Amino acid sequence: LLLLTVDGQTLEALPEETILACARRHGLYIPSLCELNDIDHAPGTCRVCLVEVASQNQTDEPLLAAACVTPARAGMNVRTRSRRAREAQRLQVELLMADHNQDCATCVRHGNCELQDVAQFVGLHTNRFYDRARVMGRTVDRSSPAMVRDMTKCVRCQRCIAICRQGQTVDALVVTGNGLDTAVGLRHGLSQAESTCVTCGQCLLVCPTGALGERDETDRVLDYLFDPEIVTVFQFAPAVRVGFGEEFGFPVGTNVEGHIIAALRSLGADIVLDTNFAADVVIMEESAELLRRLGDGRRPTFTSCCPAWINFAERHYPDLLPLLSSTKSPQQCLGAIAKTYLPERMGIDPARIRVISIMPCVAKKDERARSQLGAGDVQEVDLVLTTREFARLLKRRGLDLRSLTPSTFDNPYMSAYSGAGAIFGTTGGVMEAAVRTMYRIVNGHELDHTEVAPLRGFEGLRTAAVEVGGPIGRVKVAMAHGLGPARELCERIRAGTADFDFIEIMACPGGCVDGGGNLRSKKAYRRNALKRRDTLFAIDRATPVRQSHNNPQVQALYRDYLEQPFSERAHRLLHTWYSD
Ligand code: HC0
Ligand code: SF4
C-alpha cells in the first residue's frame, strides 16, 4: 500500500501517480496552471503547484516540490497550504503576472481565465515586478483571417504545443527563445498565415488565458444589424444548438435550437436559416457525386466540409487534393443559395443581403474568406462568429438565453432539415447521411434501418462496409476525427495500402461537437462531446423526416431552381476546387 499524508489526511496513491494527481483524485485542490490532466500534460514549467514535502523520518526543512511532476511516495508528508507553500505559490503567480499583459478588464477571457483563478486562489493582491515594456513588446500575430496569437498573454504552459503536436500531429508550434525571452511561436519563425497551422482551433480550447483566440468580429455583426439597408441572414451549425446552452447554465448537451432562434430575433436578425438545411443539400450533391465517381472507378472520395481538413490536405497532403469531393460545405452552400434562390423567392435585392454564420469552428472563418468561394467581391458568407463570439454578442446586447422563450424557424425556403442534416455535427454523421441517400438513389426505396450502427463508434479511425445495393454493391468507408487519425489514413492512401470508397474526415476530435470554436472549459478538454453527440442523435430520432432527399424544402429547391444535383446551376453554386 502506497500511503502518504497530504494536509493531515492519509491518502493512498496509485503506482506512478504524482502528488497532484493523487490529491486531485481524493478531492484535494492544489493550484496548478500549466498542467492539463485531460491531455496528460504536465511540463512543470509554471511552478504554481509548489508544495512542501517531507519524507518519513526527515528532520531537515521540508523541500519545496512541484506537485504535478513529483511522484507520490510512501510515507511522504505533504503540506499544500502551509505558510511557506502558500508564499511560494503566490510568488510564482506574481512572477507570471509580472510577465503578463495587465489589461484583464478588456480581455475576452476576463472571468473565464485560469491565470485569474490561481491569482485569486493564492491571494495575490500586489504586482511588484511588472515590466510593461518587455511584455507589451511581445508578438501579437494577426496574420490569420481566423485566429489571433497574443504573446503578451502567454504563460508558456505549452498546452497549445502539446495539442498541436501530439493530438493533431500538425506540429506547427514550438518553444522559441530562452530565459526571459522564452515564448511560443510558429515553426521556422513564420507567421500564423504562412505556417503549417490548419486553424482547427484545438489550441484555443486548451489555452488557459487569452493568448490564443479567434479574430473577434462581433462589432462587424453589430454594424450589419444596425444598418437599415442591410438584410441580415443568419445560419447556425448543427453542433451549435447542442453546445451553446452550457454558457448560460443549461445542462451539458441541452438542445437550445429554439432559444438561439429567439436570441437571433431579439438581436434584430432579418432572416434566420439553418445550416442543417444546407447539410441536406450537400448530401444531395455529394451522394450523386460519389455514385458518379464510383461508376467511373475513381476512389476513394474524401468529404470536404471541414475546412481545417482541407487546410491540412493543402498544406500536408497536396497530392490527395484531387480526391476531395467538389461539393462545398453546408456553410458555403447555404451562403450561395441565400444570395440567389432566397432573394429571388422573397423579392429581396441580393446586394442587400449579408450572410452571417454561427459556427463551433475557427476554420470556418478562413473558409469563408477563400477566394474561390464567391463571385468577384461578393463572398457567399460575409462573417463567421464562433460559438464563443455568439455568446459574447448576446452578452453585449444584454440577452440571457434562459430568459428567452424558445421560438421556431419560420423561413419557408431554407430552414427545414432532416435528421440526416442534424447529425452532421458529429463524427460519422456526414457518412451516415450520405449512405441513407445513396441507398435510396440506387434502390428506389429507403434503407430498412435508418440508423447505420456500424458508422456510429467513437474511435478516432473507424472503418465499415455498407451494402448500398445495385451495381455499386458494398461501399467501403472510413471515418477519421482528429488529425492524428486523419494523418494515419492519408499515409495509408498514399502508400496504396488502404482500400476505401468514401472517407469522412473531421479535423477536430469528436467532430464539430468538439470544434475549436466552442465554448472553453477551464482545466478541461473534450469532456462534453458525448452528451452533445447523444443529443444530435436524439434530434435525428425525433425529426419526422430523416433523409436529406425527403426534406420538403430541399425538394422544392431542386424542383423550382436547381433542377437536379450537378445541373449547370448546382455545379456553379455548390461545387468548388482546391489547390496546393
Ligand atoms: Fe460543422 Fe458542417 S457539421 S462542418 O462540423 O459538413 O462548423 O456543426 O456547420 O459547413 O452542416 C461546423 C458543425 C457545420 C458545415 C454542417 C458540415
Ligand atoms: Fe471546424 Fe468541425 Fe472541422 Fe473542427 S471538425 S475544424 S469544428 S468543421
XYZ file of C-alpha atoms and ligand atoms in Angstrom:
605
model
C 0.000 0.000 0.000
C 1.377 3.386 -1.011
C 0.192 5.692 1.756
C 1.140 9.324 2.158
C -0.143 12.251 4.158
C -1.456 15.355 2.421
C -2.550 18.228 4.653
C -3.025 15.811 7.525
C -5.119 13.302 5.559
C -3.823 9.833 4.803
C -4.199 9.109 1.090
C -3.496 6.004 -0.914
C -1.588 6.684 -4.128
C -1.558 4.587 -7.268
C 1.748 3.412 -8.696
C 3.427 6.151 -10.789
C 0.949 8.742 -9.552
C 2.104 12.299 -8.895
C 1.262 14.187 -5.733
C -1.077 16.441 -7.733
C -2.926 13.562 -9.388
C -3.276 11.716 -6.105
C -4.559 14.771 -4.240
C -6.990 15.567 -7.039
C -8.317 12.011 -7.116
C -9.090 12.355 -3.419
C -10.811 15.686 -3.877
C -7.989 17.893 -2.548
C -7.248 21.038 -4.547
C -3.701 22.123 -5.326
C -3.464 25.182 -7.595
C -1.912 24.433 -10.983
C -1.728 26.274 -14.256
C 0.416 24.712 -16.980
C -0.782 21.175 -16.277
C -3.896 19.806 -18.019
C -4.869 16.327 -16.954
C -7.269 15.702 -19.857
C -4.395 15.810 -22.335
C -1.879 14.188 -19.993
C 0.206 17.346 -19.985
C 2.332 18.341 -17.000
C 5.512 20.101 -18.102
C 6.178 21.509 -14.633
C 7.038 24.922 -16.016
C 4.741 27.309 -14.140
C 5.608 26.059 -10.598
C 2.238 27.228 -9.264
C 1.692 23.813 -7.656
C 4.674 24.114 -5.292
C 4.051 22.204 -2.055
C 6.158 21.346 0.994
C 7.309 17.746 1.006
C 8.973 15.930 3.895
C 9.937 12.274 3.799
C 9.038 9.919 6.640
C 11.886 10.460 9.028
C 13.164 13.718 7.665
C 14.452 16.115 10.241
C 15.697 18.821 7.831
C 13.454 21.543 6.497
C 10.947 20.061 4.018
C 11.666 20.573 0.329
C 9.523 22.640 -1.992
C 8.449 20.499 -4.964
C 6.148 20.937 -7.947
C 3.259 18.575 -7.195
C 2.495 17.960 -10.868
C 5.835 16.267 -11.562
C 6.778 14.825 -8.171
C 5.834 11.166 -7.705
C 3.829 10.310 -4.610
C 5.966 8.123 -2.330
C 5.039 6.026 0.686
C 5.440 7.927 3.930
C 5.591 11.365 2.343
C 4.194 14.219 4.385
C 2.899 16.884 2.011
C 1.682 20.287 3.066
C -0.066 22.267 0.360
C -1.375 25.161 2.495
C 1.439 25.802 4.960
C 2.628 29.405 5.106
C 5.777 28.500 3.191
C 3.843 26.639 0.477
C 1.320 29.467 0.173
C 4.049 32.083 -0.129
C 5.895 30.027 -2.722
C 2.728 29.573 -4.775
C 1.922 33.266 -4.520
C 5.405 34.270 -5.624
C 5.156 32.011 -8.677
C 1.852 33.567 -9.679
C 3.252 37.030 -9.052
C 6.176 36.260 -11.358
C 3.751 35.018 -14.016
C 1.691 38.183 -13.649
C 4.856 40.286 -13.902
C 5.268 38.898 -17.381
C 1.643 39.188 -18.451
C -0.479 41.828 -20.127
C -2.304 43.656 -17.322
C -5.376 44.704 -19.303
C -7.555 41.994 -17.784
C -10.735 44.060 -17.950
C -10.543 44.229 -21.745
C -9.535 40.599 -22.256
C -12.076 38.147 -23.681
C -11.080 35.638 -21.018
C -11.991 38.041 -18.202
C -13.909 35.974 -15.689
C -13.049 32.762 -17.514
C -9.267 32.793 -17.142
C -7.221 30.151 -15.384
C -4.479 32.655 -14.506
C -7.041 34.873 -12.778
C -8.298 31.819 -10.904
C -4.909 30.920 -9.489
C -4.165 34.584 -8.714
C -7.349 34.683 -6.653
C -6.616 31.351 -5.008
C -3.136 32.326 -3.834
C -4.367 35.707 -2.656
C -2.241 37.840 -4.961
C -3.100 41.478 -4.306
C 0.022 43.251 -5.494
C 2.116 43.034 -8.603
C 5.582 44.279 -7.741
C 7.619 43.209 -10.736
C 5.568 44.068 -13.835
C 7.754 45.149 -16.745
C 5.397 46.777 -19.214
C 7.944 47.492 -21.939
C 9.102 43.889 -22.025
C 5.591 42.395 -22.002
C 3.952 44.719 -24.464
C 6.868 44.342 -26.876
C 5.933 40.726 -27.467
C 4.430 39.466 -30.722
C 0.740 39.787 -31.498
C 0.187 37.806 -34.699
C -2.940 38.887 -36.574
C -1.926 37.445 -39.940
C -4.602 34.735 -40.000
C -8.176 35.560 -41.015
C -9.310 33.195 -38.273
C -7.035 33.413 -35.250
C -5.042 35.872 -33.185
C -1.976 34.799 -31.215
C -1.194 37.314 -28.494
C 2.106 36.609 -26.783
C 1.551 39.398 -24.253
C -0.858 36.974 -22.581
C 1.049 33.710 -22.967
C 2.077 31.902 -19.768
C 4.223 29.375 -21.677
C 2.260 26.403 -20.377
C 2.882 24.721 -23.744
C -0.562 23.136 -23.807
C -1.035 24.506 -27.322
C 2.202 22.880 -28.443
C 1.124 19.553 -26.931
C -2.290 19.526 -28.578
C -0.885 20.623 -31.933
C 1.992 18.143 -31.856
C 0.705 15.021 -30.095
C -3.025 15.498 -30.547
C -3.331 16.858 -34.054
C 0.132 15.909 -35.430
C 0.267 19.276 -37.170
C 3.273 20.331 -35.087
C 3.158 23.942 -36.178
C 4.103 25.400 -32.768
C 7.456 25.413 -30.993
C 9.076 26.969 -27.944
C 11.233 29.890 -29.018
C 13.944 31.828 -27.177
C 15.095 31.138 -23.660
C 15.215 32.684 -20.222
C 13.045 35.788 -20.018
C 12.599 35.651 -23.791
C 11.004 32.203 -23.823
C 7.869 32.250 -25.940
C 5.734 30.077 -28.170
C 5.953 30.687 -31.883
C 5.315 29.125 -35.241
C 7.983 26.784 -36.529
C 10.744 28.484 -38.597
C 9.659 31.899 -37.302
C 6.738 32.009 -39.732
C 3.567 33.972 -39.197
C 0.328 32.141 -38.451
C -0.858 32.611 -42.031
C 2.364 31.351 -43.613
C 2.799 28.421 -41.257
C 1.532 24.848 -41.459
C -1.226 25.680 -38.943
C -4.606 24.493 -40.238
C -6.689 26.676 -37.859
C -8.557 23.724 -36.347
C -8.592 25.778 -33.155
C -7.885 22.920 -30.759
C -5.105 25.030 -29.218
C -7.693 27.662 -28.342
C -9.651 25.103 -26.362
C -6.703 24.332 -24.094
C -5.161 27.815 -23.739
C -5.653 28.858 -20.095
C -5.626 32.602 -20.837
C -6.485 34.939 -23.692
C -3.213 34.295 -25.552
C -4.991 32.364 -28.288
C -8.326 33.411 -29.645
C -10.414 33.835 -32.721
C -10.461 37.095 -34.629
C -13.365 38.854 -32.937
C -15.980 40.032 -35.411
C -18.854 40.833 -33.090
C -18.566 44.562 -33.875
C -18.974 43.914 -37.570
C -22.121 41.904 -36.883
C -23.493 44.771 -34.803
C -22.740 47.127 -37.706
C -24.759 44.914 -40.031
C -27.605 44.601 -37.555
C -27.917 48.355 -37.158
C -27.652 49.178 -40.869
C -31.202 49.573 -42.259
C -30.007 48.942 -45.805
C -28.691 45.506 -44.950
C -30.790 42.352 -44.777
C -29.082 40.121 -42.223
C -29.361 36.394 -42.878
C -28.118 34.213 -40.040
C -27.355 30.498 -40.095
C -26.165 28.318 -37.263
C -24.384 24.989 -37.474
C -25.682 21.560 -36.474
C -23.452 21.372 -33.401
C -24.071 24.890 -32.074
C -27.529 24.028 -30.735
C -26.151 21.262 -28.508
C -23.044 23.062 -27.223
C -24.207 26.612 -26.633
C -26.585 26.265 -23.699
C -23.723 25.478 -21.319
C -22.593 29.100 -21.405
C -25.948 30.155 -19.954
C -26.292 27.445 -17.347
C -28.248 24.817 -19.297
C -27.186 21.221 -18.610
C -24.467 19.932 -20.948
C -25.892 18.775 -24.260
C -29.250 20.566 -23.965
C -30.751 21.332 -27.366
C -31.202 25.124 -27.344
C -32.172 25.491 -31.003
C -35.390 27.359 -30.108
C -33.544 29.670 -27.720
C -30.955 30.507 -30.388
C -33.659 31.372 -32.900
C -35.322 33.597 -30.278
C -31.971 35.226 -29.450
C -31.271 35.978 -33.098
C -34.696 37.566 -33.490
C -34.114 39.651 -30.364
C -30.812 40.801 -31.827
C -32.714 42.063 -34.870
C -31.855 39.344 -37.389
C -33.978 39.730 -40.507
C -33.892 36.096 -41.622
C -32.889 33.035 -39.580
C -31.868 29.944 -41.530
C -30.435 26.607 -40.531
C -27.104 25.173 -41.688
C -28.817 21.781 -41.253
C -30.927 22.606 -44.319
C -27.758 23.121 -46.333
C -26.326 19.896 -44.933
C -29.246 18.160 -46.610
C -28.442 19.958 -49.863
C -24.815 18.876 -49.564
C -25.930 15.272 -49.237
C -27.939 15.568 -52.467
C -24.852 16.749 -54.337
C -22.260 14.640 -52.571
C -24.177 11.351 -52.891
C -24.688 11.964 -56.596
C -21.018 12.879 -56.942
C -19.890 9.804 -55.086
C -22.039 7.436 -57.111
C -20.791 9.075 -60.276
C -17.155 8.723 -59.198
C -17.679 5.099 -58.200
C -19.236 4.461 -61.588
C -16.095 5.927 -63.161
C -13.848 3.817 -60.931
C -12.476 6.885 -59.122
C -11.820 6.052 -55.487
C -11.565 6.983 -52.715
C -13.503 10.225 -52.351
C -12.887 12.359 -49.260
C -15.526 14.605 -47.715
C -14.663 18.281 -47.943
C -16.985 20.002 -45.486
C -14.385 20.511 -42.743
C -12.196 23.493 -43.649
C -9.375 22.574 -41.279
C -9.196 19.190 -43.004
C -8.954 20.999 -46.340
C -6.206 23.235 -44.955
C -4.466 20.099 -43.708
C -4.738 18.407 -47.096
C -3.475 21.522 -48.872
C -0.516 22.014 -46.557
C 0.403 18.448 -45.667
C -1.022 16.133 -48.385
C -1.469 18.210 -51.566
C -1.190 15.072 -53.708
C -4.525 13.917 -52.242
C -6.455 17.072 -53.217
C -7.917 15.593 -56.428
C -9.633 13.005 -54.251
C -11.637 15.589 -52.302
C -15.332 15.912 -53.051
C -16.024 19.037 -55.084
C -19.194 19.729 -53.099
C -18.837 22.833 -50.970
C -19.504 22.717 -47.237
C -23.008 23.317 -45.886
C -21.933 26.741 -44.581
C -20.893 27.791 -48.083
C -23.812 26.135 -49.873
C -26.198 27.963 -47.597
C -24.479 31.260 -48.377
C -24.579 30.610 -52.117
C -28.288 29.758 -52.091
C -29.146 32.571 -49.684
C -27.755 35.092 -52.173
C -29.509 33.663 -55.239
C -32.539 31.439 -54.722
C -33.702 33.068 -51.470
C -33.834 36.694 -52.675
C -35.488 35.561 -55.875
C -38.225 33.790 -53.874
C -38.584 36.562 -51.311
C -38.308 39.519 -53.657
C -35.216 40.990 -51.977
C -32.339 42.757 -53.719
C -29.464 40.247 -53.331
C -26.982 43.119 -52.987
C -28.562 43.974 -49.610
C -28.021 40.513 -48.148
C -25.248 39.718 -45.682
C -24.890 36.117 -44.529
C -23.589 35.603 -41.007
C -22.735 32.128 -39.721
C -22.527 30.946 -36.149
C -20.162 28.003 -36.058
C -18.446 25.832 -33.433
C -15.411 26.263 -35.627
C -12.454 28.607 -36.081
C -11.511 27.357 -39.548
C -14.907 28.398 -40.938
C -13.586 31.968 -40.708
C -10.846 31.320 -43.204
C -13.074 29.062 -45.286
C -15.449 31.979 -45.844
C -12.516 34.131 -46.953
C -11.363 31.680 -49.660
C -11.192 33.436 -52.989
C -12.877 30.594 -54.898
C -15.984 30.758 -52.670
C -17.785 33.728 -54.093
C -18.019 35.829 -57.195
C -15.918 38.972 -57.529
C -16.141 40.961 -54.304
C -19.254 39.120 -53.170
C -18.483 36.301 -50.767
C -21.044 33.591 -50.135
C -20.680 34.095 -46.397
C -19.860 37.561 -45.091
C -18.995 36.889 -41.461
C -18.441 33.905 -39.232
C -18.840 34.040 -35.487
C -17.595 31.204 -33.342
C -19.948 29.890 -30.679
C -17.837 31.872 -28.193
C -18.299 35.117 -30.098
C -22.023 34.488 -30.332
C -22.168 34.210 -26.533
C -20.193 37.446 -26.356
C -22.581 39.109 -28.783
C -25.608 38.164 -26.690
C -23.914 39.478 -23.579
C -23.060 42.708 -25.385
C -26.766 43.122 -26.086
C -27.786 42.185 -22.549
C -29.513 38.966 -23.608
C -29.637 35.919 -21.361
C -30.564 32.765 -23.237
C -32.502 31.410 -20.265
C -34.894 34.323 -20.170
C -35.935 33.907 -23.814
C -38.979 31.948 -24.912
C -37.866 29.328 -27.437
C -39.001 30.043 -30.963
C -39.115 28.086 -34.228
C -37.809 28.648 -37.731
C -40.260 30.421 -39.981
C -38.446 30.690 -43.294
C -40.418 28.698 -45.885
C -37.409 28.090 -48.150
C -34.230 27.311 -46.260
C -34.764 26.275 -42.656
C -36.351 22.800 -42.646
C -33.976 19.934 -42.029
C -33.949 16.178 -41.872
C -32.433 14.012 -39.168
C -29.622 13.311 -41.604
C -28.705 17.002 -41.711
C -28.817 17.199 -37.915
C -26.168 14.524 -37.342
C -23.542 16.277 -39.488
C -22.172 17.786 -36.293
C -20.691 14.537 -35.009
C -18.098 12.162 -36.408
C -19.700 9.709 -38.822
C -22.728 11.935 -39.361
C -21.927 13.014 -42.905
C -21.217 9.410 -43.828
C -24.480 8.147 -42.371
C -26.483 10.894 -44.029
C -24.843 10.095 -47.378
C -25.484 6.366 -47.020
C -29.201 6.987 -46.391
C -29.479 8.933 -49.645
C -27.169 6.778 -51.774
C -29.190 3.736 -50.805
C -32.381 5.436 -51.944
C -30.843 6.575 -55.242
C -29.561 3.100 -56.033
C -32.566 1.072 -54.859
C -35.543 3.398 -55.221
C -36.628 2.747 -51.643
C -35.382 3.674 -48.174
C -32.903 1.745 -46.047
C -34.687 -0.621 -43.651
C -32.696 0.597 -40.679
C -32.326 4.332 -40.869
C -29.627 4.371 -38.201
C -26.497 2.773 -39.583
C -24.974 1.332 -36.421
C -21.562 0.342 -37.864
C -20.868 4.027 -38.592
C -21.547 5.226 -35.057
C -18.481 4.369 -32.971
C -16.248 6.987 -31.421
C -12.761 5.630 -32.072
C -10.502 8.090 -33.897
C -10.400 5.925 -37.001
C -13.264 3.637 -37.930
C -13.945 1.555 -40.988
C -17.052 -0.248 -42.192
C -18.587 -1.812 -45.269
C -22.144 -0.786 -46.082
C -24.386 -2.591 -48.544
C -25.738 0.026 -50.927
C -27.066 -2.453 -53.461
C -27.423 -2.264 -57.240
C -24.297 -2.228 -59.358
C -22.432 -0.425 -56.563
C -22.805 -3.251 -54.041
C -20.801 -2.832 -50.869
C -19.267 0.529 -50.201
C -16.117 0.512 -48.104
C -15.947 3.547 -45.874
C -13.615 5.081 -43.316
C -14.191 7.878 -40.824
C -11.461 9.782 -39.016
C -11.891 12.510 -36.449
C -8.887 14.387 -35.161
C -5.939 14.996 -37.421
C -3.796 12.247 -35.882
C -6.115 9.514 -37.176
C -6.621 11.527 -40.381
C -2.885 11.566 -40.973
C -2.716 7.818 -40.428
C -5.375 7.342 -43.085
C -3.697 9.745 -45.517
C -0.417 7.869 -45.150
C -2.155 4.592 -45.927
C -3.858 6.056 -49.001
C -0.560 7.487 -50.186
C 1.179 4.150 -49.688
C -1.595 2.345 -51.562
C -2.366 0.108 -48.588
C -5.916 1.354 -47.917
C -8.962 0.237 -49.840
C -11.875 2.632 -49.406
C -14.618 4.193 -51.500
C -15.625 7.066 -49.256
C -13.765 8.715 -46.402
C -15.128 11.240 -43.928
C -12.616 13.433 -42.158
C -13.339 15.926 -39.405
C -10.291 17.745 -38.074
C -11.487 18.141 -34.517
C -11.528 15.062 -32.310
C -15.247 14.279 -31.953
C -16.205 16.357 -34.974
C -17.897 19.733 -34.677
C -19.491 18.918 -31.308
C -15.979 19.474 -30.005
C -14.954 22.046 -32.571
C -12.293 24.644 -31.865
C -14.865 27.450 -31.861
C -16.856 26.010 -28.982
C -17.027 27.461 -25.504
C -13.867 26.989 -23.496
C -13.943 24.961 -20.328
C -11.384 25.730 -17.688
C -8.998 22.887 -16.891
C -10.938 20.575 -19.186
C -10.710 19.309 -22.729
C -13.434 17.388 -24.568
C -15.444 16.370 -21.530
C -18.815 17.195 -23.074
C -18.552 15.636 -26.522
C -20.577 12.502 -25.937
C -23.518 14.281 -24.319
C -23.658 16.756 -27.188
C -23.430 13.892 -29.656
C -26.236 11.957 -27.951
C -28.485 14.982 -28.325
C -27.744 15.160 -32.063
C -28.744 11.509 -32.365
C -31.898 12.260 -30.347
C -32.742 15.158 -32.680
C -32.381 12.787 -35.637
C -34.672 10.265 -33.991
C -37.281 12.904 -33.182
C -37.280 14.538 -36.618
C -40.161 13.273 -38.768
C -38.083 13.358 -41.961
C -34.802 11.518 -41.575
C -33.329 11.519 -45.066
C -31.971 14.569 -46.864
C -33.800 13.731 -50.099
C -37.124 13.756 -48.215
C -36.672 17.269 -46.837
C -39.597 19.121 -48.484
C -37.685 22.408 -48.740
C -34.780 20.619 -50.409
C -37.211 19.012 -52.832
C -38.674 22.446 -53.598
C -35.205 23.908 -54.144
C -34.439 21.279 -56.774
C -37.890 21.404 -58.314
C -38.016 25.199 -58.603
C -34.410 26.216 -59.015
C -31.581 23.698 -59.242
C -33.416 21.023 -61.250
C -31.142 18.194 -60.165
C -27.807 17.526 -58.492
C -24.944 18.546 -60.745
C -27.142 20.630 -63.015
C -25.308 23.566 -64.533
C -26.691 25.847 -61.807
C -25.979 23.375 -58.998
C -22.467 22.996 -60.290
C -21.899 26.735 -60.367
C -23.327 27.381 -56.900
C -22.493 24.288 -54.912
C -19.185 22.921 -56.188
C -15.616 24.162 -55.982
C -11.996 23.051 -56.228
C -8.877 23.082 -54.056
C -5.337 23.887 -54.939
C -1.926 23.278 -53.431
Fe -19.823 21.505 -38.729
Fe -20.797 21.386 -41.054
S -21.087 19.800 -39.461
S -18.595 21.424 -40.627
O -18.676 20.212 -38.124
O -20.455 19.360 -43.094
O -18.573 24.094 -38.065
O -21.755 21.709 -36.519
O -21.724 23.629 -39.711
O -20.484 23.631 -43.053
O -23.664 21.295 -41.592
C -19.004 23.097 -38.202
C -20.943 21.675 -37.264
C -21.082 22.676 -39.750
C -20.642 22.798 -42.339
C -22.600 21.353 -41.443
C -20.555 20.178 -42.385
Fe -14.450 23.111 -37.897
Fe -15.887 20.936 -37.410
Fe -13.689 20.800 -38.894
Fe -13.470 21.246 -36.316
S -14.298 19.377 -37.264
S -12.364 22.330 -37.941
S -15.293 22.479 -35.922
S -15.563 21.922 -39.391
